[in-house]
């Protein structure tokens, strides 16, 4: 189970962090949802971004009639790296002077920019700080040649942490109210990496100043849209033109003339209900917490608590704010309509909203009976033999904190014990999902979901898929995995970190998890191979065979639909599907 809390974004200090001509400290603009250049906050009313000559000419030659539809153009500033006495590296903006150059020796003569309200800076790896830090650390991925580059005062290490400081006491905001947009952090990291790779000597960069059009909104809703059926310019290279045309063909650009490239969803805290192998998940979530710039908490179940009990276990975390929270079943994949569901929940104003989806054979499921116009739920019917509804629970909810009063800290089913009472009291509404949905709770469905995910990568991020000798179709391979000679891998295969595939192996429609080894000349189809498993030579496994953690399969065996629990050693063939305990 996954619980997501919605984000409350506060307002920064009224003035920029500046003092006369001592420069302005820049920080990532937290509402950026698209683009590849980093958008920086200059002050409450102004943002800045790296200067593109064509964009500058556009703003400077804009007809007066169009200015009311565009952000106000405020000119150009010079931006550079600067280190301070605490060991932080900052991006600082100074007034732009035509043909201005700065030598390295000039830096000590400048006074340090003053911080009046906020501080979000790049810190050297290993340095300490007296300030509270939000650990949204980022690695600056740079080329080998750029690793020699240094800023004037402080070396910018290629794998240094990048903690962004909390606002200080002058801001009037608690740390829980501040969060970081993951796309903004990603763009900021890439921007720093690019600037660093170019800064072998002291260098100033030109940035545009533009009006911050969301400054007067407390909860801005930001969309990044691509308009039109063509996104490449006449001067684009053949490769770029082909790439842009492919994106248009595979999206709503071709059918509607517009596509959504980015959206501010507003989730800043994720709570995971975990039990088995929680330490592995916790390690991975720490990395994701830093990458996404959000808070991820673990709620550990010592015993199974059903689908509602984990909410009672996480009551203290969920009660930190009065905001509603999402509840997601982790065995479901779909087009998650977060924004639409928040709007739906606020519109009806009751305690709970659930997502429903239509199915062709409702007799296999528990169905939801609700009003067609309002979505108010009347009742739930388990596997009806006569038609009453074709809508089923899609495993995504948004609940108000008041729901927590209904749940005791004991094994409880939210679907059978909590929701029916809420429906009877008129407190539960259903919103119908218009997009894709799939239950991946069973191994065969998990493999199908993996295939759909790989196909999605093919359409949206083909560069992430692996290619090479013996690779067939969509294959995802971790950089640390090793593949031997004369292998046939794919279609629809995922190889995790540290996986070793020896010579002559054939793998199709399989997931092979971390540190597993497949010995030479084995044949695997429709299998899930767990962490640190060892599959011997000349083994054949098929028909949704699942190996738990640390399973050993001896040489020359046949496994047909076997489900093997962790830490087992298989010494004989399994010709018929069964569970091995």
Coordinates of C-alpha atoms in Angstrom, one line a residue:
X1 CA 0.0 0.0 0.0
X2 CA 1.2 3.5 -0.8
X3 CA -0.2 6.7 0.8
X4 CA 0.6 10.1 -0.8
X5 CA -0.1 13.4 0.9
X6 CA -0.9 16.5 -1.1
X7 CA 1.5 19.4 -1.1
X8 CA 0.9 22.8 0.5
X9 CA 3.3 25.3 -1.1
X10 CA 4.0 28.4 1.0
X11 CA 5.1 31.8 -0.2
X12 CA 8.7 32.9 0.0
X13 CA 10.0 36.1 1.5
X14 CA 8.9 39.3 -0.2
X15 CA 12.3 40.4 -1.3
X16 CA 15.1 38.7 -3.1
X17 CA 18.2 37.6 -1.2
X18 CA 20.3 40.7 -2.2
X19 CA 22.0 43.7 -0.9
X20 CA 22.7 46.6 -3.3
X21 CA 25.2 45.6 -5.9
X22 CA 26.3 42.5 -4.0
X23 CA 24.3 40.3 -6.3
X24 CA 21.2 38.1 -6.0
X25 CA 21.3 34.5 -4.8
X26 CA 19.3 32.3 -7.2
X27 CA 17.4 29.2 -6.3
X28 CA 15.4 26.7 -8.3
X29 CA 11.9 27.8 -9.3
X30 CA 9.8 25.2 -7.5
X31 CA 6.8 25.4 -10.0
X32 CA 8.8 24.3 -13.1
X33 CA 7.1 21.3 -14.7
X34 CA 8.7 21.1 -18.1
X35 CA 11.5 22.2 -20.3
X36 CA 15.2 21.2 -20.1
X37 CA 16.8 24.5 -19.0
X38 CA 16.7 25.3 -15.3
X39 CA 14.2 28.1 -14.3
X40 CA 15.5 30.1 -11.3
X41 CA 13.8 32.3 -8.8
X42 CA 15.3 35.8 -8.8
X43 CA 12.7 37.4 -6.5
X44 CA 9.0 37.0 -5.7
X45 CA 8.0 38.7 -9.0
X46 CA 10.8 37.6 -11.3
X47 CA 12.3 34.3 -12.6
X48 CA 15.3 33.9 -14.8
X49 CA 16.6 31.3 -17.2
X50 CA 19.6 30.8 -19.5
X51 CA 19.6 33.2 -22.4
X52 CA 18.7 31.9 -25.8
X53 CA 19.3 34.5 -28.5
X54 CA 16.2 33.6 -30.5
X55 CA 14.0 33.9 -27.3
X56 CA 15.6 37.2 -26.4
X57 CA 14.9 38.6 -29.9
X58 CA 11.3 37.4 -29.5
X59 CA 10.7 39.4 -26.3
X60 CA 12.5 42.5 -27.5
X61 CA 10.6 42.6 -30.8
X62 CA 7.2 41.6 -29.4
X63 CA 4.3 43.7 -30.7
X64 CA 2.5 45.7 -28.0
X65 CA -0.8 43.8 -28.8
X66 CA 0.8 40.5 -27.6
X67 CA 2.4 41.7 -24.4
X68 CA -0.7 41.1 -22.3
X69 CA -0.5 37.4 -23.2
X70 CA 3.2 36.9 -22.4
X71 CA 5.3 37.3 -19.2
X72 CA 6.9 40.8 -18.9
X73 CA 10.5 40.8 -20.2
X74 CA 12.7 42.5 -17.6
X75 CA 16.1 42.3 -19.3
X76 CA 19.4 40.4 -18.8
X77 CA 21.6 39.6 -15.9
X78 CA 25.1 38.0 -15.5
X79 CA 25.2 34.7 -13.5
X80 CA 28.2 33.0 -12.1
X81 CA 29.3 30.4 -9.5
X82 CA 30.4 31.8 -6.1
X83 CA 31.6 30.1 -3.0
X84 CA 31.0 31.5 0.5
X85 CA 32.7 31.1 3.9
X86 CA 30.5 28.2 4.8
X87 CA 31.7 26.1 1.9
X88 CA 28.5 26.5 -0.2
X89 CA 28.6 27.1 -3.9
X90 CA 25.8 29.5 -5.1
X91 CA 24.5 30.7 -8.4
X92 CA 24.6 34.5 -8.1
X93 CA 23.1 37.1 -10.5
X94 CA 24.8 40.5 -11.1
X95 CA 23.7 43.4 -13.3
X96 CA 24.7 42.7 -16.9
X97 CA 27.4 44.9 -18.5
X98 CA 28.0 44.6 -22.2
X99 CA 31.3 42.7 -23.0
X100 CA 31.8 42.2 -19.3
X101 CA 34.6 39.7 -18.3
X102 CA 35.6 38.5 -14.9
X103 CA 39.0 37.2 -13.9
X104 CA 39.5 34.7 -11.2
X105 CA 41.3 37.3 -9.0
X106 CA 38.3 39.5 -9.0
X107 CA 36.2 37.2 -6.9
X108 CA 37.7 38.0 -3.4
X109 CA 37.1 41.7 -3.9
X110 CA 33.4 41.2 -4.2
X111 CA 31.3 41.3 -1.1
X112 CA 29.3 38.1 -0.5
X113 CA 25.6 38.3 -1.4
X114 CA 23.4 38.6 1.7
X115 CA 20.7 36.0 2.5
X116 CA 17.6 37.7 3.8
X117 CA 15.1 34.9 3.5
X118 CA 16.0 31.7 1.8
X119 CA 19.0 29.6 1.0
X120 CA 19.2 26.7 -1.4
X121 CA 22.7 26.1 -2.4
X122 CA 25.2 23.5 -3.6
X123 CA 27.4 22.2 -0.8
X124 CA 30.7 20.4 -1.0
X125 CA 30.6 16.7 -0.3
X126 CA 31.4 16.1 3.3
X127 CA 31.0 19.6 4.6
X128 CA 28.8 20.3 7.6
X129 CA 26.2 22.9 8.2
X130 CA 24.5 24.4 11.2
X131 CA 21.3 24.9 9.2
X132 CA 18.5 22.3 8.9
X133 CA 18.8 20.6 5.6
X134 CA 16.3 18.9 3.4
X135 CA 18.2 16.0 1.9
X136 CA 17.3 16.4 -1.7
X137 CA 20.7 15.4 -2.8
X138 CA 21.7 15.1 -6.4
X139 CA 24.7 13.8 -8.2
X140 CA 26.2 16.0 -10.8
X141 CA 26.7 13.7 -13.7
X142 CA 29.5 15.1 -15.8
X143 CA 31.8 13.9 -18.5
X144 CA 35.3 12.8 -17.6
X145 CA 36.8 15.9 -19.1
X146 CA 34.6 18.2 -16.9
X147 CA 35.7 16.5 -13.7
X148 CA 38.9 18.6 -13.8
X149 CA 36.9 21.8 -13.8
X150 CA 36.8 23.9 -10.7
X151 CA 34.9 27.0 -9.7
X152 CA 37.1 29.9 -8.5
X153 CA 36.9 29.2 -4.7
X154 CA 35.4 25.7 -4.2
X155 CA 35.8 22.5 -6.1
X156 CA 32.5 21.2 -7.5
X157 CA 32.8 17.4 -7.0
X158 CA 31.0 15.3 -9.6
X159 CA 29.3 13.2 -6.9
X160 CA 28.8 15.8 -4.2
X161 CA 25.6 16.1 -2.3
X162 CA 23.3 19.0 -3.2
X163 CA 21.2 19.7 -0.1
X164 CA 18.8 22.6 -0.5
X165 CA 18.4 24.6 2.6
X166 CA 15.1 25.2 4.4
X167 CA 13.8 28.7 4.7
X168 CA 15.0 30.4 7.8
X169 CA 12.9 31.8 10.6
X170 CA 12.2 35.1 8.7
X171 CA 10.0 33.2 6.2
X172 CA 7.4 32.2 8.8
X173 CA 7.1 28.8 7.3
X174 CA 7.6 25.4 8.9
X175 CA 9.9 22.9 7.1
X176 CA 6.9 20.6 6.4
X177 CA 5.4 23.2 4.2
X178 CA 8.3 23.4 1.8
X179 CA 8.8 20.8 -0.9
X180 CA 10.7 20.5 -4.1
X181 CA 9.5 19.9 -7.6
X182 CA 11.4 16.9 -8.9
X183 CA 11.5 18.2 -12.5
X184 CA 12.9 21.5 -11.2
X185 CA 15.6 19.8 -9.3
X186 CA 16.5 17.6 -12.3
X187 CA 16.8 20.6 -14.5
X188 CA 18.8 22.5 -11.9
X189 CA 21.2 19.5 -11.6
X190 CA 21.6 19.4 -15.4
X191 CA 22.1 23.1 -15.6
X192 CA 24.8 23.1 -12.9
X193 CA 26.5 20.2 -14.7
X194 CA 26.5 22.0 -18.0
X195 CA 27.8 25.3 -16.5
X196 CA 30.5 23.5 -14.5
X197 CA 31.8 21.6 -17.6
X198 CA 32.2 25.0 -19.3
X199 CA 33.8 26.8 -16.4
X200 CA 37.4 25.8 -16.5
X201 CA 38.2 29.5 -16.0
X202 CA 36.0 32.2 -14.5
X203 CA 33.0 32.7 -16.7
X204 CA 29.8 34.7 -16.6
X205 CA 26.6 33.4 -18.1
X206 CA 23.7 35.5 -19.5
X207 CA 20.3 34.8 -18.1
X208 CA 16.9 36.3 -19.1
X209 CA 14.7 38.0 -16.5
X210 CA 11.0 37.3 -16.9
X211 CA 7.9 38.1 -14.9
X212 CA 6.9 35.3 -12.4
X213 CA 3.2 35.0 -13.5
X214 CA 2.3 32.7 -10.6
X215 CA 3.6 34.8 -7.8
X216 CA 0.2 35.9 -6.5
X217 CA -1.2 32.3 -6.5
X218 CA -1.0 30.3 -3.2
X219 CA -1.6 27.0 -5.0
X220 CA -0.6 27.5 -8.7
X221 CA -1.7 24.9 -11.2
X222 CA 1.0 24.7 -13.8
X223 CA 0.8 22.9 -17.1
X224 CA 3.4 22.6 -19.8
X225 CA 1.7 22.2 -23.2
X226 CA 3.1 21.6 -26.7
X227 CA 0.9 23.3 -29.2
X228 CA 0.6 22.3 -32.8
X229 CA 1.1 19.1 -34.9
X230 CA 4.8 19.9 -35.6
X231 CA 7.4 20.7 -33.0
X232 CA 10.7 21.0 -35.0
X233 CA 12.0 24.1 -36.6
X234 CA 13.2 24.5 -40.2
X235 CA 16.8 24.5 -39.1
X236 CA 16.5 21.3 -37.1
X237 CA 18.8 18.4 -38.0
X238 CA 17.3 15.4 -39.7
X239 CA 17.8 13.4 -36.5
X240 CA 16.0 15.9 -34.3
X241 CA 13.2 16.4 -36.9
X242 CA 12.7 12.6 -37.0
X243 CA 12.6 12.4 -33.2
X244 CA 10.1 15.2 -32.9
X245 CA 7.9 13.8 -35.6
X246 CA 7.9 10.5 -33.8
X247 CA 6.9 12.1 -30.6
X248 CA 4.0 13.8 -32.3
X249 CA 2.9 10.6 -34.0
X250 CA 2.9 8.7 -30.7
X251 CA 1.0 11.4 -28.7
X252 CA -2.1 13.6 -28.9
X253 CA -0.1 16.1 -30.9
X254 CA -1.0 14.3 -34.0
X255 CA -4.7 13.8 -33.1
X256 CA -5.5 16.9 -31.1
X257 CA -2.8 19.3 -32.0
X258 CA -1.7 19.6 -28.3
X259 CA -0.1 17.4 -25.7
X260 CA 0.7 17.8 -22.0
X261 CA 4.4 17.6 -21.3
X262 CA 4.4 18.5 -17.6
X263 CA 2.0 19.1 -14.7
X264 CA 2.4 20.1 -11.1
X265 CA 0.7 17.2 -9.2
X266 CA 1.2 18.5 -5.6
X267 CA 2.3 15.3 -3.7
X268 CA 5.2 15.9 -1.2
X269 CA 5.0 12.9 1.2
X270 CA 4.7 9.2 0.4
X271 CA 4.0 6.6 3.1
X272 CA 4.7 3.0 2.3
X273 CA 3.1 0.1 4.3
X274 CA 5.9 -2.5 4.2
X275 CA 6.6 -5.9 5.8
X276 CA 8.6 -8.6 3.9
X277 CA 12.0 -7.5 2.7
X278 CA 11.4 -4.0 3.9
X279 CA 15.1 -3.3 4.3
X280 CA 15.6 -3.7 0.6
X281 CA 12.7 -1.4 -0.2
X282 CA 13.9 1.1 2.3
X283 CA 17.3 1.4 0.8
X284 CA 15.8 1.9 -2.7
X285 CA 13.3 4.5 -1.3
X286 CA 16.1 6.6 0.2
X287 CA 17.6 7.0 -3.3
X288 CA 14.2 7.8 -4.7
X289 CA 13.6 10.3 -2.0
X290 CA 16.7 12.2 -3.0
X291 CA 16.0 11.9 -6.7
X292 CA 12.4 13.1 -6.5
X293 CA 12.8 15.7 -3.8
X294 CA 9.9 14.4 -1.7
X295 CA 9.6 12.8 1.7
X296 CA 9.2 9.0 1.8
X297 CA 8.3 7.3 5.1
X298 CA 8.0 3.6 6.0
X299 CA 5.2 2.2 8.1
X300 CA 6.3 -1.3 9.2
X301 CA 3.6 -4.0 9.7
X302 CA 4.8 -6.5 12.4
X303 CA 1.8 -8.6 11.5
X304 CA -0.7 -8.5 8.5
X305 CA -3.2 -5.7 9.0
X306 CA -5.3 -6.1 5.9
X307 CA -6.1 -3.1 3.6
X308 CA -7.3 -0.7 6.3
X309 CA -5.1 -1.5 9.3
X310 CA -2.0 0.0 7.8
X311 CA -3.8 3.4 7.8
X312 CA -4.4 3.2 11.5
X313 CA -0.7 2.2 11.9
X314 CA 0.3 5.3 10.0
X315 CA -2.2 7.5 11.8
X316 CA 0.4 9.9 13.3
X317 CA 2.0 10.5 9.9
X318 CA -1.4 11.0 8.2
X319 CA -2.6 13.4 10.9
X320 CA 0.3 15.8 10.5
X321 CA -2.0 18.0 8.3
X322 CA -5.7 18.4 7.6
X323 CA -5.1 17.8 3.9
X324 CA -6.7 14.7 2.2
X325 CA -4.4 11.9 1.2
X326 CA -4.3 9.3 -1.6
X327 CA -4.3 5.6 -0.9
X328 CA -2.9 3.4 -3.7
X329 CA -2.8 -0.4 -4.0
X330 CA 0.7 -1.3 -5.1
X331 CA -0.5 -4.2 -7.3
X332 CA -2.3 -1.8 -9.8
X333 CA -1.0 0.1 -12.7
X334 CA -3.1 2.7 -14.5
X335 CA -3.2 6.2 -15.8
X336 CA -3.4 7.7 -12.3
X337 CA -5.7 10.8 -12.5
X338 CA -4.3 12.6 -9.4
X339 CA -5.4 16.1 -10.3
X340 CA -8.8 15.1 -11.6
X341 CA -9.5 13.1 -8.5
X342 CA -8.5 15.9 -6.1
X343 CA -11.0 18.2 -8.0
X344 CA -13.7 15.5 -7.8
X345 CA -13.1 15.0 -4.1
X346 CA -13.3 18.7 -3.3
X347 CA -16.4 19.1 -5.4
X348 CA -18.5 16.6 -3.5
X349 CA -17.0 17.5 -0.1
X350 CA -17.5 14.2 1.7
X351 CA -15.0 11.9 3.4
X352 CA -13.9 9.6 0.6
X353 CA -13.6 9.1 -3.1
X354 CA -12.6 5.9 -4.9
X355 CA -11.6 5.3 -8.5
X356 CA -13.6 2.8 -10.5
X357 CA -13.1 1.3 -13.9
X358 CA -15.4 -0.7 -16.2
X359 CA -14.8 -4.4 -16.9
X360 CA -16.2 -6.8 -19.4
X361 CA -17.0 -9.6 -17.0
X362 CA -18.2 -8.0 -13.7
X363 CA -19.2 -11.5 -12.3
X364 CA -15.5 -12.1 -11.5
X365 CA -15.2 -9.0 -9.3
X366 CA -16.9 -7.1 -6.5
X367 CA -18.8 -4.3 -8.3
X368 CA -19.7 -0.7 -7.2
X369 CA -23.3 0.5 -7.6
X370 CA -23.3 4.3 -7.8
X371 CA -25.3 7.2 -9.2
X372 CA -24.4 8.0 -12.8
X373 CA -24.5 11.8 -12.5
X374 CA -23.0 12.4 -9.1
X375 CA -21.0 9.3 -8.4
X376 CA -22.5 8.8 -5.0
X377 CA -22.0 5.1 -4.0
X378 CA -25.1 3.2 -2.8
X379 CA -23.6 -0.3 -2.2
X380 CA -21.1 -2.9 -3.1
X381 CA -22.0 -6.3 -4.6
X382 CA -19.5 -9.2 -4.5
X383 CA -19.3 -11.2 -7.7
X384 CA -22.9 -10.6 -8.9
X385 CA -24.6 -13.4 -10.9
X386 CA -27.1 -10.9 -12.4
X387 CA -26.0 -7.6 -13.8
X388 CA -26.1 -4.7 -11.4
X389 CA -23.0 -2.8 -12.5
X390 CA -19.8 -3.2 -14.6
X391 CA -17.7 -0.8 -12.4
X392 CA -15.1 -2.2 -10.0
X393 CA -12.9 -0.7 -7.4
X394 CA -9.7 0.3 -9.2
X395 CA -7.5 0.4 -6.1
X396 CA -7.0 4.2 -5.8
X397 CA -8.7 6.3 -3.2
X398 CA -8.5 9.9 -1.8
X399 CA -9.6 10.2 1.8
X400 CA -10.1 12.9 4.3
X401 CA -8.3 12.5 7.7
X402 CA -11.8 12.0 9.3
X403 CA -11.8 8.5 7.8
X404 CA -9.0 7.5 10.3
X405 CA -11.5 7.6 13.1
X406 CA -13.4 4.7 11.6
X407 CA -10.3 2.3 11.6
X408 CA -8.9 0.4 14.5
X409 CA -5.3 -0.8 14.7
X410 CA -6.2 -4.4 13.9
X411 CA -6.6 -6.6 10.7
X412 CA -9.3 -4.8 8.8
X413 CA -10.6 -4.7 5.2
X414 CA -11.2 -1.3 3.9
X415 CA -13.3 -2.7 1.0
X416 CA -15.6 -4.9 3.1
X417 CA -15.7 -3.2 6.6
X418 CA -15.1 0.5 6.1
X419 CA -16.3 1.5 2.6
X420 CA -19.8 -0.1 3.0
X421 CA -20.5 1.9 6.1
X422 CA -19.3 5.1 4.5
X423 CA -21.5 4.5 1.5
X424 CA -24.5 3.9 3.7
X425 CA -23.9 7.3 5.4
X426 CA -23.5 9.1 2.0
X427 CA -19.8 9.7 2.6
X428 CA -18.3 7.8 -0.3
X429 CA -18.3 8.8 -4.0
X430 CA -16.9 7.1 -7.1
X431 CA -15.0 8.7 -10.1
X432 CA -14.7 6.6 -13.3
X433 CA -11.3 6.1 -14.8
X434 CA -11.2 7.0 -18.5
X435 CA -7.7 5.5 -19.2
X436 CA -5.7 2.3 -18.9
X437 CA -6.0 0.1 -15.8
X438 CA -4.6 -3.3 -14.9
X439 CA -4.3 -5.5 -11.8
X440 CA -0.7 -7.0 -11.6
X441 CA -1.1 -8.8 -8.3
X442 CA -0.5 -12.2 -9.7
X443 CA 2.8 -13.3 -11.3
X444 CA 1.3 -13.8 -14.8
X445 CA -0.3 -10.3 -14.6
X446 CA 3.0 -8.8 -13.3
X447 CA 4.8 -10.1 -16.4
X448 CA 2.1 -8.7 -18.6
X449 CA 2.5 -5.3 -16.8
X450 CA 6.2 -5.5 -17.4
X451 CA 5.6 -6.0 -21.1
X452 CA 3.4 -2.9 -21.2
X453 CA 5.9 -0.9 -19.3
X454 CA 8.7 -1.9 -21.7
X455 CA 6.5 -1.0 -24.7
X456 CA 5.8 2.4 -23.0
X457 CA 9.6 2.9 -22.8
X458 CA 9.9 2.1 -26.5
X459 CA 7.4 4.8 -27.3
X460 CA 8.5 7.5 -24.8
X461 CA 12.2 6.8 -23.9
X462 CA 13.7 4.4 -26.5
X463 CA 17.2 5.4 -25.4
X464 CA 16.7 3.6 -22.1
X465 CA 16.3 0.2 -23.8
X466 CA 19.2 -2.1 -24.4
X467 CA 20.5 -3.0 -27.9
X468 CA 23.3 -5.2 -29.1
X469 CA 24.1 -8.7 -30.4
X470 CA 21.4 -11.2 -29.5
X471 CA 18.9 -8.6 -28.2
X472 CA 15.4 -9.0 -29.6
X473 CA 12.6 -6.4 -29.0
X474 CA 12.1 -4.5 -25.8
X475 CA 14.9 -5.3 -23.3
X476 CA 15.9 -3.3 -20.2
X477 CA 19.3 -4.0 -18.8
X478 CA 21.0 -2.4 -15.8
X479 CA 24.4 -1.1 -16.6
X480 CA 26.0 -3.4 -14.0
X481 CA 24.5 -6.6 -15.6
X482 CA 26.7 -8.8 -17.7
X483 CA 25.6 -10.8 -20.8
X484 CA 27.7 -13.6 -22.3
X485 CA 28.3 -14.6 -25.9
X486 CA 25.8 -16.2 -28.2
X487 CA 22.8 -15.3 -26.0
X488 CA 19.2 -14.6 -27.2
X489 CA 17.6 -12.0 -24.8
X490 CA 14.1 -10.8 -25.5
X491 CA 11.6 -9.8 -26.3
X492 CA 10.2 -8.3 -23.1
X493 CA 13.1 -9.0 -20.6
X494 CA 14.3 -7.0 -17.7
X495 CA 17.7 -7.7 -16.1
X496 CA 18.5 -6.1 -12.8
X497 CA 21.7 -4.8 -11.2
X498 CA 24.5 -7.3 -10.9
X499 CA 22.8 -10.0 -13.0
X500 CA 25.1 -12.4 -14.8
X501 CA 23.9 -14.2 -17.9
X502 CA 26.4 -16.8 -19.1
X503 CA 27.1 -17.9 -22.7
X504 CA 24.3 -19.4 -24.9
X505 CA 21.4 -18.5 -22.6
X506 CA 17.9 -17.8 -24.1
X507 CA 15.6 -15.5 -22.0
X508 CA 12.1 -14.4 -23.1
X509 CA 9.4 -12.5 -21.3
X510 CA 11.2 -12.6 -17.9
X511 CA 12.3 -10.5 -15.0
X512 CA 15.6 -11.3 -13.5
X513 CA 16.3 -9.5 -10.2
X514 CA 19.4 -8.2 -8.5
X515 CA 22.5 -10.4 -8.4
X516 CA 20.9 -13.5 -9.9
X517 CA 23.1 -15.7 -12.2
X518 CA 21.8 -17.8 -15.1
X519 CA 24.4 -20.4 -16.0
X520 CA 25.3 -21.3 -19.6
X521 CA 22.8 -22.8 -22.1
X522 CA 19.7 -22.4 -20.0
X523 CA 16.3 -21.5 -21.5
X524 CA 13.8 -19.3 -19.6
X525 CA 10.4 -18.1 -20.8
X526 CA 7.7 -16.3 -18.7
X527 CA 9.6 -16.5 -15.4
X528 CA 10.4 -14.3 -12.4
X529 CA 13.9 -14.9 -11.0
X530 CA 14.3 -13.5 -7.5
X531 CA 17.3 -11.8 -5.8
X532 CA 20.5 -13.8 -5.7
X533 CA 19.1 -16.9 -7.3
X534 CA 21.4 -19.4 -9.1
X535 CA 20.0 -21.2 -12.2
X536 CA 22.3 -24.1 -13.3
X537 CA 23.5 -25.1 -16.7
X538 CA 21.1 -26.5 -19.3
X539 CA 18.0 -25.7 -17.2
X540 CA 14.6 -25.1 -18.8
X541 CA 12.1 -23.0 -16.9
X542 CA 8.7 -21.8 -18.3
X543 CA 5.0 -21.2 -17.8
X544 CA 5.2 -18.5 -15.1
X545 CA 7.9 -20.2 -12.9
X546 CA 8.7 -17.9 -9.9
X547 CA 11.8 -18.3 -7.9
X548 CA 11.9 -16.5 -4.5
X549 CA 15.0 -15.0 -3.0
X550 CA 18.2 -17.0 -2.9
X551 CA 16.9 -20.1 -4.7
X552 CA 19.4 -22.6 -6.3
X553 CA 18.3 -24.7 -9.3
X554 CA 20.7 -27.5 -10.1
X555 CA 21.9 -28.3 -13.6
X556 CA 19.8 -29.9 -16.3
X557 CA 16.4 -29.6 -14.6
X558 CA 13.0 -28.7 -16.0
X559 CA 10.6 -26.4 -14.1
X560 CA 7.1 -26.0 -15.4
X561 CA 5.0 -23.4 -13.6
X562 CA 6.8 -23.9 -10.3
X563 CA 6.5 -21.4 -7.4
X564 CA 9.6 -21.8 -5.2
X565 CA 9.7 -20.1 -1.8
X566 CA 12.9 -18.3 -0.7
X567 CA 16.2 -20.1 0.2
X568 CA 15.3 -23.4 -1.4
X569 CA 17.6 -25.7 -3.4
X570 CA 15.9 -27.6 -6.2
X571 CA 17.5 -30.9 -7.0
X572 CA 14.8 -32.5 -9.2
X573 CA 12.5 -31.4 -12.1
X574 CA 9.0 -30.0 -11.5
X575 CA 7.0 -31.2 -14.5
X576 CA 3.6 -29.9 -13.3
X577 CA 2.8 -26.5 -11.8
X578 CA 3.0 -26.5 -7.9
X579 CA 4.3 -24.6 -4.9
X580 CA 7.6 -25.8 -3.4
X581 CA 7.8 -24.8 0.3

